[in-house]
PDB file of C-alpha atoms in Angstrom:
ATOM      1  CA  MET Y   1      40.720 -54.151 -56.279  1.00  0.00           C
ATOM      2  CA  ALA Y   2      40.177 -51.069 -58.415  1.00  0.00           C
ATOM      3  CA  LEU Y   3      42.956 -49.828 -60.684  1.00  0.00           C
ATOM      4  CA  THR Y   4      44.797 -46.730 -59.698  1.00  0.00           C
ATOM      5  CA  PRO Y   5      45.864 -44.032 -62.178  1.00  0.00           C
ATOM      6  CA  GLN Y   6      49.499 -44.999 -61.639  1.00  0.00           C
ATOM      7  CA  GLU Y   7      48.742 -48.609 -62.546  1.00  0.00           C
ATOM      8  CA  ILE Y   8      46.987 -47.509 -65.729  1.00  0.00           C
ATOM      9  CA  LEU Y   9      49.915 -45.271 -66.722  1.00  0.00           C
ATOM     10  CA  ALA Y  10      52.488 -47.920 -65.904  1.00  0.00           C
ATOM     11  CA  LYS Y  11      50.651 -50.751 -67.667  1.00  0.00           C
ATOM     12  CA  GLU Y  12      52.703 -52.397 -70.417  1.00  0.00           C
ATOM     13  CA  PHE Y  13      51.183 -54.969 -72.748  1.00  0.00           C
ATOM     14  CA  THR Y  14      53.004 -58.004 -74.006  1.00  0.00           C
ATOM     15  CA  THR Y  15      54.108 -57.678 -77.585  1.00  0.00           C
ATOM     16  CA  LYS Y  16      54.414 -60.499 -80.064  1.00  0.00           C
ATOM     17  CA  SER Y  17      56.835 -61.010 -82.803  1.00  0.00           C
ATOM     18  CA  ASN Y  18      54.973 -58.722 -85.119  1.00  0.00           C
ATOM     19  CA  LYS Y  19      55.019 -56.023 -82.324  1.00  0.00           C
ATOM     20  CA  TRP Y  20      51.305 -56.164 -81.843  1.00  0.00           C
ATOM     21  CA  TYR Y  21      49.774 -56.156 -78.423  1.00  0.00           C
ATOM     22  CA  ASP Y  22      48.060 -59.226 -77.164  1.00  0.00           C
ATOM     23  CA  LYS Y  23      44.410 -58.716 -77.901  1.00  0.00           C
ATOM     24  CA  ALA Y  24      43.126 -60.796 -75.004  1.00  0.00           C
ATOM     25  CA  GLU Y  25      45.360 -58.944 -72.557  1.00  0.00           C
ATOM     26  CA  VAL Y  26      44.241 -55.591 -73.869  1.00  0.00           C
ATOM     27  CA  SER Y  27      40.591 -56.601 -73.746  1.00  0.00           C
ATOM     28  CA  GLU Y  28      40.956 -57.876 -70.206  1.00  0.00           C
ATOM     29  CA  PHE Y  29      42.591 -54.629 -69.130  1.00  0.00           C
ATOM     30  CA  LEU Y  30      39.913 -52.581 -70.811  1.00  0.00           C
ATOM     31  CA  ASP Y  31      37.235 -54.686 -69.116  1.00  0.00           C
ATOM     32  CA  ARG Y  32      38.853 -53.948 -65.787  1.00  0.00           C
ATOM     33  CA  ILE Y  33      38.988 -50.270 -66.654  1.00  0.00           C
ATOM     34  CA  VAL Y  34      35.327 -50.299 -67.692  1.00  0.00           C
ATOM     35  CA  THR Y  35      34.357 -52.137 -64.555  1.00  0.00           C
ATOM     36  CA  ASP Y  36      36.286 -49.765 -62.353  1.00  0.00           C
ATOM     37  CA  TYR Y  37      35.012 -46.753 -64.285  1.00  0.00           C
ATOM     38  CA  ASP Y  38      31.434 -47.973 -63.934  1.00  0.00           C
ATOM     39  CA  GLY Y  39      31.954 -48.515 -60.240  1.00  0.00           C
ATOM     40  CA  MET Y  40      33.483 -45.074 -59.926  1.00  0.00           C
ATOM     41  CA  MET Y  41      30.565 -43.541 -61.823  1.00  0.00           C
ATOM     42  CA  GLN Y  42      28.072 -45.303 -59.589  1.00  0.00           C
ATOM     43  CA  GLU Y  43      30.019 -44.256 -56.533  1.00  0.00           C
ATOM     44  CA  ASN Y  44      30.234 -40.739 -57.926  1.00  0.00           C
ATOM     45  CA  GLN Y  45      26.480 -40.721 -58.495  1.00  0.00           C
ATOM     46  CA  THR Y  46      25.927 -42.021 -55.014  1.00  0.00           C
ATOM     47  CA  LEU Y  47      28.203 -39.351 -53.651  1.00  0.00           C
ATOM     48  CA  LYS Y  48      26.391 -36.724 -55.701  1.00  0.00           C
ATOM     49  CA  THR Y  49      23.073 -37.957 -54.380  1.00  0.00           C
ATOM     50  CA  GLN Y  50      24.389 -37.949 -50.844  1.00  0.00           C
ATOM     51  CA  LEU Y  51      25.875 -34.504 -51.430  1.00  0.00           C
ATOM     52  CA  ALA Y  52      22.557 -33.246 -52.750  1.00  0.00           C
ATOM     53  CA  GLU Y  53      20.775 -34.750 -49.783  1.00  0.00           C
ATOM     54  CA  ALA Y  54      23.382 -33.253 -47.508  1.00  0.00           C
ATOM     55  CA  ASP Y  55      22.960 -29.903 -49.202  1.00  0.00           C
ATOM     56  CA  ALA Y  56      19.196 -30.191 -48.874  1.00  0.00           C
ATOM     57  CA  ASN Y  57      19.540 -31.187 -45.250  1.00  0.00           C
ATOM     58  CA  ALA Y  58      21.993 -28.362 -44.672  1.00  0.00           C
ATOM     59  CA  LYS Y  59      19.622 -25.962 -46.388  1.00  0.00           C
ATOM     60  CA  GLN Y  60      16.756 -27.282 -44.293  1.00  0.00           C
ATOM     61  CA  VAL Y  61      18.860 -27.032 -41.190  1.00  0.00           C
ATOM     62  CA  GLU Y  62      19.866 -23.513 -42.163  1.00  0.00           C
ATOM     63  CA  GLU Y  63      16.240 -22.620 -42.759  1.00  0.00           C
ATOM     64  CA  MET Y  64      15.296 -24.170 -39.431  1.00  0.00           C
ATOM     65  CA  LYS Y  65      18.178 -22.309 -37.833  1.00  0.00           C
ATOM     66  CA  GLN Y  66      17.016 -19.046 -39.347  1.00  0.00           C
ATOM     67  CA  SER Y  67      13.462 -19.833 -38.304  1.00  0.00           C
ATOM     68  CA  VAL Y  68      14.627 -20.631 -34.788  1.00  0.00           C
ATOM     69  CA  ASN Y  69      16.726 -17.482 -34.712  1.00  0.00           C
ATOM     70  CA  SER Y  70      13.784 -15.501 -35.993  1.00  0.00           C
ATOM     71  CA  SER Y  71      11.558 -17.112 -33.364  1.00  0.00           C
ATOM     72  CA  ILE Y  72      14.150 -16.343 -30.721  1.00  0.00           C
ATOM     73  CA  LEU Y  73      14.337 -12.747 -31.902  1.00  0.00           C
ATOM     74  CA  ILE Y  74      10.543 -12.469 -31.921  1.00  0.00           C
ATOM     75  CA  ALA Y  75      10.358 -14.056 -28.479  1.00  0.00           C
ATOM     76  CA  GLN Y  76      13.109 -11.750 -27.229  1.00  0.00           C
ATOM     77  CA  GLU Y  77      11.322  -8.714 -28.633  1.00  0.00           C
ATOM     78  CA  ALA Y  78       8.053  -9.892 -27.087  1.00  0.00           C
ATOM     79  CA  ALA Y  79       9.837 -10.485 -23.785  1.00  0.00           C
ATOM     80  CA  ASP Y  80      11.395  -7.020 -23.961  1.00  0.00           C
ATOM     81  CA  ARG Y  81       8.017  -5.440 -24.735  1.00  0.00           C
ATOM     82  CA  LEU Y  82       6.389  -7.424 -21.941  1.00  0.00           C
ATOM     83  CA  LYS Y  83       9.189  -6.438 -19.577  1.00  0.00           C
ATOM     84  CA  LYS Y  84       8.856  -2.766 -20.472  1.00  0.00           C
ATOM     85  CA  GLN Y  85       5.066  -2.958 -20.190  1.00  0.00           C
ATOM     86  CA  THR Y  86       5.335  -4.754 -16.849  1.00  0.00           C
ATOM     87  CA  GLU Y  87       7.857  -2.233 -15.584  1.00  0.00           C
ATOM     88  CA  ALA Y  88       5.631   0.630 -16.749  1.00  0.00           C
ATOM     89  CA  GLU Y  89       2.583  -0.927 -15.117  1.00  0.00           C
ATOM     90  CA  ALA Y  90       4.547  -1.612 -11.940  1.00  0.00           C
ATOM     91  CA  GLU Y  91       5.829   1.966 -11.918  1.00  0.00           C
ATOM     92  CA  ALA Y  92       2.314   3.304 -12.494  1.00  0.00           C
ATOM     93  CA  THR Y  93       0.940   1.037  -9.760  1.00  0.00           C
ATOM     94  CA  LEU Y  94       3.709   2.130  -7.410  1.00  0.00           C
ATOM     95  CA  GLN Y  95       3.080   5.804  -8.135  1.00  0.00           C
ATOM     96  CA  GLN Y  96      -0.661   5.318  -7.651  1.00  0.00           C
ATOM     97  CA  ALA Y  97      -0.051   3.466  -4.383  1.00  0.00           C
ATOM     98  CA  GLN Y  98       2.306   6.211  -3.218  1.00  0.00           C
ATOM     99  CA  ALA Y  99      -0.228   8.880  -4.177  1.00  0.00           C
ATOM    100  CA  GLU Y 100      -3.027   7.035  -2.371  1.00  0.00           C
ATOM    101  CA  ALA Y 101      -0.820   6.478   0.663  1.00  0.00           C
ATOM    102  CA  GLN Y 102       0.144  10.161   0.680  1.00  0.00           C
ATOM    103  CA  LYS Y 103      -3.527  11.095   0.337  1.00  0.00           C
ATOM    104  CA  ILE Y 104      -4.459   8.804   3.232  1.00  0.00           C
ATOM    105  CA  VAL Y 105      -1.669  10.255   5.368  1.00  0.00           C
ATOM    106  CA  MET Y 106      -2.731  13.810   4.509  1.00  0.00           C
ATOM    107  CA  GLU Y 107      -6.371  13.025   5.291  1.00  0.00           C
ATOM    108  CA  ALA Y 108      -5.356  11.341   8.545  1.00  0.00           C
ATOM    109  CA  ASN Y 109      -3.195  14.344   9.477  1.00  0.00           C
ATOM    110  CA  ALA Y 110      -6.032  16.717   8.583  1.00  0.00           C
ATOM    111  CA  LYS Y 111      -8.493  14.711  10.686  1.00  0.00           C
ATOM    112  CA  ALA Y 112      -5.994  14.526  13.535  1.00  0.00           C
ATOM    113  CA  ASN Y 113      -5.385  18.277  13.343  1.00  0.00           C
ATOM    114  CA  ALA Y 114      -9.125  18.907  13.210  1.00  0.00           C
ATOM    115  CA  LEU Y 115      -9.689  16.655  16.222  1.00  0.00           C
ATOM    116  CA  LEU Y 116      -6.808  18.319  18.032  1.00  0.00           C
ATOM    117  CA  THR Y 117      -8.166  21.776  17.240  1.00  0.00           C
ATOM    118  CA  GLU Y 118     -11.649  20.709  18.306  1.00  0.00           C
ATOM    119  CA  SER Y 119     -10.285  19.164  21.491  1.00  0.00           C
ATOM    120  CA  GLN Y 120      -8.307  22.303  22.241  1.00  0.00           C
ATOM    121  CA  ALA Y 121     -11.383  24.434  21.599  1.00  0.00           C
ATOM    122  CA  LYS Y 122     -13.501  22.212  23.851  1.00  0.00           C
ATOM    123  CA  ASN Y 123     -10.789  22.252  26.496  1.00  0.00           C
ATOM    124  CA  GLU Y 124     -10.556  26.027  26.329  1.00  0.00           C
ATOM    125  CA  LYS Y 125     -14.352  26.240  26.533  1.00  0.00           C
ATOM    126  CA  LEU Y 126     -14.399  23.907  29.528  1.00  0.00           C
ATOM    127  CA  VAL Y 127     -11.655  25.923  31.197  1.00  0.00           C
ATOM    128  CA  ALA Y 128     -13.568  29.137  30.527  1.00  0.00           C
ATOM    129  CA  GLU Y 129     -16.776  27.582  31.858  1.00  0.00           C
ATOM    130  CA  LYS Y 130     -14.923  26.337  34.928  1.00  0.00           C
ATOM    131  CA  ASP Y 131     -13.404  29.756  35.496  1.00  0.00           C
ATOM    132  CA  ALA Y 132     -16.858  31.343  35.133  1.00  0.00           C
ATOM    133  CA  LEU Y 133     -18.350  28.733  37.454  1.00  0.00           C
ATOM    134  CA  ASP Y 134     -15.578  29.298  39.992  1.00  0.00           C
ATOM    135  CA  LYS Y 135     -16.222  33.027  39.745  1.00  0.00           C
ATOM    136  CA  ASP Y 136     -19.972  32.536  40.191  1.00  0.00           C
ATOM    137  CA  MET Y 137     -19.397  30.159  43.088  1.00  0.00           C
ATOM    138  CA  GLY Y 138     -17.056  32.677  44.707  1.00  0.00           C
ATOM    139  CA  ALA Y 139     -19.628  35.417  44.312  1.00  0.00           C
ATOM    140  CA  PHE Y 140     -22.349  33.077  45.555  1.00  0.00           C
ATOM    141  CA  LYS Y 141     -20.220  32.102  48.568  1.00  0.00           C
ATOM    142  CA  ALA Y 142     -19.478  35.733  49.341  1.00  0.00           C
ATOM    143  CA  LYS Y 143     -23.165  36.606  49.121  1.00  0.00           C
ATOM    144  CA  ILE Y 144     -24.108  33.633  51.342  1.00  0.00           C
ATOM    145  CA  GLU Y 145     -21.451  34.634  53.826  1.00  0.00           C
ATOM    146  CA  GLY Y 146     -22.740  38.204  53.757  1.00  0.00           C
ATOM    147  CA  LEU Y 147     -26.318  37.088  54.295  1.00  0.00           C
ATOM    148  CA  LEU Y 148     -25.333  34.720  57.104  1.00  0.00           C
ATOM    149  CA  GLN Y 149     -23.192  37.413  58.688  1.00  0.00           C
ATOM    150  CA  ALA Y 150     -26.135  39.821  58.476  1.00  0.00           C
ATOM    151  CA  GLN Y 151     -28.349  37.234  60.175  1.00  0.00           C
ATOM    152  CA  MET Y 152     -25.754  36.672  62.901  1.00  0.00           C
ATOM    153  CA  ASP Y 153     -25.423  40.392  63.422  1.00  0.00           C
ATOM    154  CA  LEU Y 154     -29.202  40.650  63.668  1.00  0.00           C
ATOM    155  CA  VAL Y 155     -29.328  37.896  66.297  1.00  0.00           C
ATOM    156  CA  LYS Y 156     -26.639  39.593  68.366  1.00  0.00           C
ATOM    157  CA  THR Y 157     -28.395  42.968  68.536  1.00  0.00           C
ATOM    158  CA  ASP Y 158     -30.091  44.259  71.679  1.00  0.00           C
ATOM    159  CA  ASP Y 159     -33.407  44.493  69.911  1.00  0.00           C
ATOM    160  CA  TRP Y 160     -33.336  40.779  69.223  1.00  0.00           C
ATOM    161  CA  ALA Y 161     -32.462  40.013  72.867  1.00  0.00           C
ATOM    162  CA  ALA Y 162     -35.290  42.282  74.129  1.00  0.00           C
ATOM    163  CA  PHE Y 163     -37.678  40.671  71.736  1.00  0.00           C
ATOM    164  CA  GLN Y 164     -36.850  37.232  73.150  1.00  0.00           C
ATOM    165  CA  LYS Y 165     -37.347  38.250  76.861  1.00  0.00           C
ATOM    166  CA  PRO Y 166     -40.632  36.868  78.313  1.00  0.00           C
ATOM    167  CA  ALA Y 167     -43.153  39.400  79.765  1.00  0.00           C
ATOM    168  CA  ALA Y 168     -43.829  37.443  82.991  1.00  0.00           C
ATOM    169  CA  ASN Y 169     -45.144  40.227  85.231  1.00  0.00           C
ATOM    170  CA  GLN Y 170     -46.830  42.231  82.555  1.00  0.00           C
ATOM    171  CA  VAL Y 171     -50.362  41.711  81.410  1.00  0.00           C
ATOM    172  CA  PRO Y 172     -50.650  43.238  78.072  1.00  0.00           C
ATOM    173  CA  SER Y 173     -53.746  45.192  77.390  1.00  0.00           C
ATOM    174  CA  ALA Y 174     -55.451  45.719  74.199  1.00  0.00           C
ATOM    175  CA  SER Y 175     -54.254  49.274  74.015  1.00  0.00           C
ATOM    176  CA  SER Y 176     -50.720  48.668  75.233  1.00  0.00           C
ATOM    177  CA  ALA Y 177     -49.977  45.366  73.424  1.00  0.00           C
ATOM    178  CA  PRO Y 178     -47.079  45.771  71.102  1.00  0.00           C
ATOM    179  CA  VAL Y 179     -47.683  45.321  67.482  1.00  0.00           C
ATOM    180  CA  ALA Y 180     -45.391  42.698  65.940  1.00  0.00           C
ATOM    181  CA  PRO Y 181     -43.414  43.967  63.038  1.00  0.00           C
ATOM    182  CA  THR Y 182     -44.619  42.826  59.700  1.00  0.00           C
ATOM    183  CA  SER Y 183     -41.269  41.201  58.996  1.00  0.00           C
ATOM    184  CA  ALA Y 184     -41.389  39.007  62.167  1.00  0.00           C
ATOM    185  CA  ALA Y 185     -43.289  35.703  62.358  1.00  0.00           C
ATOM    186  CA  ALA Y 186     -46.363  35.180  64.601  1.00  0.00           C
ATOM    187  CA  ASP Y 187     -44.451  32.640  66.686  1.00  0.00           C
ATOM    188  CA  SER Y 188     -41.162  33.924  68.121  1.00  0.00           C
ATOM    189  CA  SER Y 189     -39.721  30.424  68.024  1.00  0.00           C
ATOM    190  CA  GLU Y 190     -39.975  30.276  64.237  1.00  0.00           C
ATOM    191  CA  VAL Y 191     -37.563  32.400  62.267  1.00  0.00           C
ATOM    192  CA  GLU Y 192     -37.452  32.245  58.497  1.00  0.00           C
ATOM    193  CA  THR Y 193     -34.269  32.979  56.620  1.00  0.00           C
ATOM    194  CA  VAL Y 194     -34.403  33.422  52.876  1.00  0.00           C
ATOM    195  CA  VAL Y 195     -31.195  33.050  50.845  1.00  0.00           C
ATOM    196  CA  ILE Y 196     -31.120  34.461  47.355  1.00  0.00           C
ATOM    197  CA  PHE Y 197     -28.724  32.818  44.883  1.00  0.00           C
ATOM    198  CA  PRO Y 198     -26.946  34.593  42.090  1.00  0.00           C
ATOM    199  CA  GLU Y 199     -28.528  34.657  38.672  1.00  0.00           C
ATOM    200  CA  SER Y 200     -26.283  31.819  37.432  1.00  0.00           C
ATOM    201  CA  ALA Y 201     -27.473  29.592  40.223  1.00  0.00           C
ATOM    202  CA  GLU Y 202     -31.109  30.586  39.687  1.00  0.00           C
ATOM    203  CA  SER Y 203     -30.847  29.719  36.032  1.00  0.00           C
ATOM    204  CA  ASN Y 204     -29.966  26.161  37.061  1.00  0.00           C
ATOM    205  CA  GLY Y 205     -32.972  25.967  39.395  1.00  0.00           C
ATOM    206  CA  ASN Y 206     -30.945  25.983  42.656  1.00  0.00           C
ATOM    207  CA  PHE Y 207     -32.867  27.677  45.447  1.00  0.00           C
ATOM    208  CA  LEU Y 208     -32.054  27.373  49.135  1.00  0.00           C
ATOM    209  CA  ASN Y 209     -34.677  28.002  51.864  1.00  0.00           C
ATOM    210  CA  LYS Y 210     -33.783  27.380  55.509  1.00  0.00           C
ATOM    211  CA  ASP Y 211     -36.580  27.244  58.127  1.00  0.00           C
TER     212      ASP Y 211
END
């Protein structure tokens, strides 16, 4: 067991009659002190070595810690830059998509308005053509009715009835034979009626002849 400082201070050597310390006892004590001191020096050196290694390890750990922190900071900065870049790109993409969508909607609305305007114009044109056709048909009907009424009036006249009476007891002579009007047909049983259409009907090639 190593000597303690208290044991060294409290050590008392045996004195002889001449008041000298016992040499063997003193030498033994000094040997113990030397042994303990050598052990303490070795232990101290070991502790110093361990302390140096610990300091080196701590320094290495600190350097690694700083390196890790620096790497973390660099990674964080890179992540922040990437995040900002991604957000900017996403915002730009969103704005571009919104602009394209707005453009598509505007083009679709323009096409729809153009189609609606064209349809309205065609509808108005068709209505106008129908009104004109109805007007032409009305005029055509009125003219047909007038012509037919004129023919009916002609049939109901006394001249027409006298023309249809047979000359049973009369022998016509060459000098007294009536001359048929140029407008009448050679055969009294055949009467030709000509109906004239309006110009709009003639332009479409519609002609009506009734024998």
